[in-house]
Amino acid sequence: MTPLRARALTGADGSHYAVAPFGRAGLVLVVARDHTEPLTAAAFHSTEVDRLAQLVRASAVILGDRLDLVGAPPVTTVT
């Protein structure tokens, strides 16, 4: 499912994610901070999520119609 807006998420394992949709072809940029010991990764701050959304919007403008040519990548599950 494609998110409607950029946002921060926390996974069940404590990993932190920020997602930003391109708004075309169902593409979403996902960045993560891994939850590893001994340091705990910080959650994404709202300004970081906003900056990520700005980068995605700028990329979408530059790529234009080429985004529609991108096929859906295979979905993989990390365990």
mmCIF file of N, CA and C in Angstrom:
data_model
loop_
_atom_site.group_PDB
_atom_site.id
_atom_site.type_symbol
_atom_site.label_atom_id
_atom_site.label_comp_id
_atom_site.label_asym_id
_atom_site.label_seq_id
_atom_site.Cartn_x
_atom_site.Cartn_y
_atom_site.Cartn_z
ATOM 1 N N MET A 1 0.839 -1.173 0.000
ATOM 2 C CA MET A 1 0.000 0.000 0.000
ATOM 3 C C MET A 1 0.891 1.245 0.000
ATOM 4 N N THR A 2 0.622 2.165 -0.897
ATOM 5 C CA THR A 2 1.399 3.385 -1.025
ATOM 6 C C THR A 2 0.893 4.440 -0.037
ATOM 7 N N PRO A 3 1.792 5.018 0.778
ATOM 8 C CA PRO A 3 1.336 6.068 1.691
ATOM 9 C C PRO A 3 0.928 7.322 0.913
ATOM 10 N N LEU A 4 -0.007 8.093 1.468
ATOM 11 C CA LEU A 4 -0.482 9.307 0.811
ATOM 12 C C LEU A 4 0.449 10.493 1.045
ATOM 13 N N ARG A 5 1.219 10.438 2.117
ATOM 14 C CA ARG A 5 2.120 11.540 2.437
ATOM 15 C C ARG A 5 3.379 10.988 3.104
ATOM 16 N N ALA A 6 4.388 11.832 3.184
ATOM 17 C CA ALA A 6 5.625 11.425 3.862
ATOM 18 C C ALA A 6 5.352 11.326 5.358
ATOM 19 N N ARG A 7 5.941 10.307 5.957
ATOM 20 C CA ARG A 7 5.756 10.142 7.396
ATOM 21 C C ARG A 7 6.815 9.225 7.976
ATOM 22 N N ALA A 8 6.917 9.243 9.286
ATOM 23 C CA ALA A 8 7.849 8.389 10.015
ATOM 24 C C ALA A 8 7.082 7.218 10.599
ATOM 25 N N LEU A 9 7.749 6.056 10.635
ATOM 26 C CA LEU A 9 7.150 4.840 11.184
ATOM 27 C C LEU A 9 8.181 4.133 12.054
ATOM 28 N N THR A 10 7.692 3.331 12.991
ATOM 29 C CA THR A 10 8.565 2.484 13.782
ATOM 30 C C THR A 10 8.124 1.053 13.596
ATOM 31 N N GLY A 11 9.064 0.189 13.224
ATOM 32 C CA GLY A 11 8.762 -1.221 13.005
ATOM 33 C C GLY A 11 8.629 -1.972 14.312
ATOM 34 N N ALA A 12 8.093 -3.167 14.228
ATOM 35 C CA ALA A 12 7.892 -4.004 15.417
ATOM 36 C C ALA A 12 9.209 -4.321 16.118
ATOM 37 N N ASP A 13 10.304 -4.368 15.341
ATOM 38 C CA ASP A 13 11.616 -4.686 15.926
ATOM 39 C C ASP A 13 12.338 -3.459 16.466
ATOM 40 N N GLY A 14 11.700 -2.285 16.395
ATOM 41 C CA GLY A 14 12.307 -1.060 16.903
ATOM 42 C C GLY A 14 13.043 -0.255 15.849
ATOM 43 N N SER A 15 13.135 -0.769 14.629
ATOM 44 C CA SER A 15 13.769 0.003 13.553
ATOM 45 C C SER A 15 12.865 1.173 13.187
ATOM 46 N N HIS A 16 13.490 2.280 12.821
ATOM 47 C CA HIS A 16 12.740 3.480 12.468
ATOM 48 C C HIS A 16 12.817 3.696 10.961
ATOM 49 N N TYR A 17 11.690 4.076 10.371
ATOM 50 C CA TYR A 17 11.588 4.292 8.931
ATOM 51 C C TYR A 17 10.994 5.658 8.649
ATOM 52 N N ALA A 18 11.384 6.222 7.510
ATOM 53 C CA ALA A 18 10.729 7.406 6.962
ATOM 54 C C ALA A 18 10.368 7.042 5.531
ATOM 55 N N VAL A 19 9.134 7.322 5.137
ATOM 56 C CA VAL A 19 8.659 6.984 3.799
ATOM 57 C C VAL A 19 8.137 8.245 3.131
ATOM 58 N N ALA A 20 8.376 8.351 1.824
ATOM 59 C CA ALA A 20 7.906 9.496 1.051
ATOM 60 C C ALA A 20 7.478 9.003 -0.331
ATOM 61 N N PRO A 21 6.187 9.161 -0.677
ATOM 62 C CA PRO A 21 5.719 8.706 -1.983
ATOM 63 C C PRO A 21 6.096 9.686 -3.085
ATOM 64 N N PHE A 22 6.381 9.144 -4.264
ATOM 65 C CA PHE A 22 6.654 9.970 -5.431
ATOM 66 C C PHE A 22 5.369 10.496 -6.045
ATOM 67 N N GLY A 23 4.238 9.847 -5.738
ATOM 68 C CA GLY A 23 2.961 10.287 -6.280
ATOM 69 C C GLY A 23 2.679 9.756 -7.670
ATOM 70 N N ARG A 24 3.557 8.947 -8.202
ATOM 71 C CA ARG A 24 3.389 8.345 -9.530
ATOM 72 C C ARG A 24 3.883 6.913 -9.477
ATOM 73 N N ALA A 25 3.220 6.075 -10.219
ATOM 74 C CA ALA A 25 3.630 4.676 -10.402
ATOM 75 C C ALA A 25 3.747 3.914 -9.084
ATOM 76 N N GLY A 26 3.183 4.428 -8.008
ATOM 77 C CA GLY A 26 3.237 3.737 -6.725
ATOM 78 C C GLY A 26 4.619 3.668 -6.110
ATOM 79 N N LEU A 27 5.537 4.513 -6.567
ATOM 80 C CA LEU A 27 6.906 4.498 -6.041
ATOM 81 C C LEU A 27 6.992 5.229 -4.708
ATOM 82 N N VAL A 28 7.774 4.652 -3.811
ATOM 83 C CA VAL A 28 7.955 5.228 -2.478
ATOM 84 C C VAL A 28 9.438 5.117 -2.126
ATOM 85 N N LEU A 29 10.009 6.199 -1.616
ATOM 86 C CA LEU A 29 11.372 6.147 -1.096
ATOM 87 C C LEU A 29 11.285 5.801 0.382
ATOM 88 N N VAL A 30 12.024 4.781 0.786
ATOM 89 C CA VAL A 30 12.034 4.344 2.184
ATOM 90 C C VAL A 30 13.466 4.433 2.697
ATOM 91 N N VAL A 31 13.644 5.103 3.815
ATOM 92 C CA VAL A 31 14.950 5.143 4.476
ATOM 93 C C VAL A 31 14.760 4.587 5.880
ATOM 94 N N ALA A 32 15.816 3.977 6.428
ATOM 95 C CA ALA A 32 15.681 3.307 7.714
ATOM 96 C C ALA A 32 16.868 3.596 8.613
ATOM 97 N N ARG A 33 16.579 3.520 9.886
ATOM 98 C CA ARG A 33 17.610 3.537 10.929
ATOM 99 C C ARG A 33 17.442 2.239 11.694
ATOM 100 N N ASP A 34 18.475 1.438 11.678
ATOM 101 C CA ASP A 34 18.423 0.118 12.290
ATOM 102 C C ASP A 34 18.536 0.216 13.802
ATOM 103 N N HIS A 35 17.805 -0.622 14.460
ATOM 104 C CA HIS A 35 17.838 -0.704 15.920
ATOM 105 C C HIS A 35 18.851 -1.773 16.310
ATOM 106 N N THR A 36 20.055 -1.338 16.650
ATOM 107 C CA THR A 36 21.093 -2.291 17.032
ATOM 108 C C THR A 36 21.666 -1.904 18.391
ATOM 109 N N GLU A 37 22.132 -2.882 19.094
ATOM 110 C CA GLU A 37 22.753 -2.651 20.399
ATOM 111 C C GLU A 37 24.206 -2.269 20.207
ATOM 112 N N PRO A 38 24.856 -1.536 21.007
ATOM 113 C CA PRO A 38 24.388 -0.967 22.266
ATOM 114 C C PRO A 38 23.676 0.380 22.079
ATOM 115 N N LEU A 39 23.753 0.943 20.879
ATOM 116 C CA LEU A 39 23.107 2.242 20.660
ATOM 117 C C LEU A 39 21.709 2.045 20.092
ATOM 118 N N THR A 40 20.792 2.864 20.528
ATOM 119 C CA THR A 40 19.431 2.815 20.011
ATOM 120 C C THR A 40 19.285 3.925 18.979
ATOM 121 N N ALA A 41 18.774 3.579 17.801
ATOM 122 C CA ALA A 41 18.583 4.563 16.738
ATOM 123 C C ALA A 41 17.454 5.517 17.117
ATOM 124 N N ALA A 42 17.656 6.778 16.808
ATOM 125 C CA ALA A 42 16.633 7.777 17.082
ATOM 126 C C ALA A 42 15.544 7.709 16.021
ATOM 127 N N ALA A 43 14.334 8.041 16.413
ATOM 128 C CA ALA A 43 13.232 8.119 15.449
ATOM 129 C C ALA A 43 13.482 9.303 14.527
ATOM 130 N N PHE A 44 12.864 9.289 13.353
ATOM 131 C CA PHE A 44 13.013 10.391 12.415
ATOM 132 C C PHE A 44 12.232 11.601 12.921
ATOM 133 N N HIS A 45 12.874 12.730 12.965
ATOM 134 C CA HIS A 45 12.240 13.982 13.374
ATOM 135 C C HIS A 45 11.379 14.498 12.228
ATOM 136 N N SER A 46 10.364 15.263 12.540
ATOM 137 C CA SER A 46 9.453 15.774 11.511
ATOM 138 C C SER A 46 10.178 16.620 10.468
ATOM 139 N N THR A 47 11.233 17.329 10.869
ATOM 140 C CA THR A 47 11.981 18.121 9.876
ATOM 141 C C THR A 47 12.745 17.218 8.921
ATOM 142 N N GLU A 48 13.210 16.063 9.409
ATOM 143 C CA GLU A 48 13.880 15.108 8.524
ATOM 144 C C GLU A 48 12.896 14.521 7.521
ATOM 145 N N VAL A 49 11.692 14.217 7.962
ATOM 146 C CA VAL A 49 10.664 13.681 7.072
ATOM 147 C C VAL A 49 10.283 14.743 6.038
ATOM 148 N N ASP A 50 10.155 15.987 6.470
ATOM 149 C CA ASP A 50 9.857 17.079 5.534
ATOM 150 C C ASP A 50 10.959 17.232 4.493
ATOM 151 N N ARG A 51 12.201 17.156 4.915
ATOM 152 C CA ARG A 51 13.329 17.263 3.985
ATOM 153 C C ARG A 51 13.327 16.113 2.994
ATOM 154 N N LEU A 52 13.031 14.918 3.470
ATOM 155 C CA LEU A 52 12.936 13.757 2.586
ATOM 156 C C LEU A 52 11.839 13.974 1.542
ATOM 157 N N ALA A 53 10.701 14.504 1.969
ATOM 158 C CA ALA A 53 9.601 14.785 1.036
ATOM 159 C C ALA A 53 10.023 15.821 -0.003
ATOM 160 N N GLN A 54 10.782 16.823 0.404
ATOM 161 C CA GLN A 54 11.278 17.833 -0.541
ATOM 162 C C GLN A 54 12.197 17.198 -1.576
ATOM 163 N N LEU A 55 13.075 16.314 -1.148
ATOM 164 C CA LEU A 55 13.984 15.636 -2.072
ATOM 165 C C LEU A 55 13.223 14.756 -3.065
ATOM 166 N N VAL A 56 12.198 14.075 -2.583
ATOM 167 C CA VAL A 56 11.391 13.228 -3.463
ATOM 168 C C VAL A 56 10.645 14.085 -4.478
ATOM 169 N N ARG A 57 10.065 15.205 -4.032
ATOM 170 C CA ARG A 57 9.354 16.088 -4.970
ATOM 171 C C ARG A 57 10.294 16.641 -6.027
ATOM 172 N N ALA A 58 11.492 17.056 -5.625
ATOM 173 C CA ALA A 58 12.472 17.575 -6.586
ATOM 174 C C ALA A 58 12.878 16.480 -7.574
ATOM 175 N N SER A 59 13.084 15.272 -7.078
ATOM 176 C CA SER A 59 13.436 14.153 -7.959
ATOM 177 C C SER A 59 12.309 13.851 -8.937
ATOM 178 N N ALA A 60 11.070 13.922 -8.464
ATOM 179 C CA ALA A 60 9.918 13.648 -9.323
ATOM 180 C C ALA A 60 9.808 14.683 -10.437
ATOM 181 N N VAL A 61 10.128 15.930 -10.133
ATOM 182 C CA VAL A 61 10.091 16.974 -11.164
ATOM 183 C C VAL A 61 11.160 16.711 -12.213
ATOM 184 N N ILE A 62 12.344 16.353 -11.766
ATOM 185 C CA ILE A 62 13.447 16.103 -12.697
ATOM 186 C C ILE A 62 13.171 14.863 -13.547
ATOM 187 N N LEU A 63 12.665 13.810 -12.929
ATOM 188 C CA LEU A 63 12.415 12.563 -13.654
ATOM 189 C C LEU A 63 11.166 12.636 -14.522
ATOM 190 N N GLY A 64 10.185 13.416 -14.123
ATOM 191 C CA GLY A 64 8.979 13.617 -14.925
ATOM 192 C C GLY A 64 8.305 12.323 -15.332
ATOM 193 N N ASP A 65 7.975 12.205 -16.614
ATOM 194 C CA ASP A 65 7.250 11.053 -17.143
ATOM 195 C C ASP A 65 8.054 9.758 -17.074
ATOM 196 N N ARG A 66 9.352 9.860 -16.878
ATOM 197 C CA ARG A 66 10.168 8.644 -16.780
ATOM 198 C C ARG A 66 9.775 7.797 -15.568
ATOM 199 N N LEU A 67 9.175 8.419 -14.559
ATOM 200 C CA LEU A 67 8.722 7.655 -13.394
ATOM 201 C C LEU A 67 7.651 6.636 -13.782
ATOM 202 N N ASP A 68 6.849 6.964 -14.777
ATOM 203 C CA ASP A 68 5.792 6.050 -15.211
ATOM 204 C C ASP A 68 6.344 4.805 -15.896
ATOM 205 N N LEU A 69 7.590 4.848 -16.340
ATOM 206 C CA LEU A 69 8.207 3.716 -17.023
ATOM 207 C C LEU A 69 8.781 2.688 -16.062
ATOM 208 N N VAL A 70 8.867 3.052 -14.796
ATOM 209 C CA VAL A 70 9.472 2.172 -13.806
ATOM 210 C C VAL A 70 8.476 1.082 -13.445
ATOM 211 N N GLY A 71 8.934 -0.154 -13.524
ATOM 212 C CA GLY A 71 8.094 -1.284 -13.134
ATOM 213 C C GLY A 71 8.131 -1.446 -11.624
ATOM 214 N N ALA A 72 7.161 -2.123 -11.108
ATOM 215 C CA ALA A 72 7.113 -2.372 -9.659
ATOM 216 C C ALA A 72 8.250 -3.303 -9.282
ATOM 217 N N PRO A 73 9.042 -2.915 -8.284
ATOM 218 C CA PRO A 73 10.141 -3.784 -7.847
ATOM 219 C C PRO A 73 9.584 -4.978 -7.083
ATOM 220 N N PRO A 74 10.328 -6.064 -7.043
ATOM 221 C CA PRO A 74 9.865 -7.206 -6.265
ATOM 222 C C PRO A 74 9.855 -6.866 -4.762
ATOM 223 N N VAL A 75 8.871 -7.341 -4.076
ATOM 224 C CA VAL A 75 8.763 -7.079 -2.640
ATOM 225 C C VAL A 75 9.547 -8.152 -1.907
ATOM 226 N N THR A 76 10.448 -7.709 -1.043
ATOM 227 C CA THR A 76 11.238 -8.656 -0.255
ATOM 228 C C THR A 76 11.011 -8.378 1.213
ATOM 229 N N THR A 77 11.080 -9.400 2.003
ATOM 230 C CA THR A 77 10.902 -9.267 3.439
ATOM 231 C C THR A 77 12.240 -9.509 4.115
ATOM 232 N N VAL A 78 12.621 -8.577 4.962
ATOM 233 C CA VAL A 78 13.863 -8.708 5.718
ATOM 234 C C VAL A 78 13.518 -9.290 7.075
ATOM 235 N N THR A 79 14.204 -10.357 7.434
ATOM 236 C CA THR A 79 13.925 -10.984 8.736
ATOM 237 C C THR A 79 15.060 -10.794 9.690
#
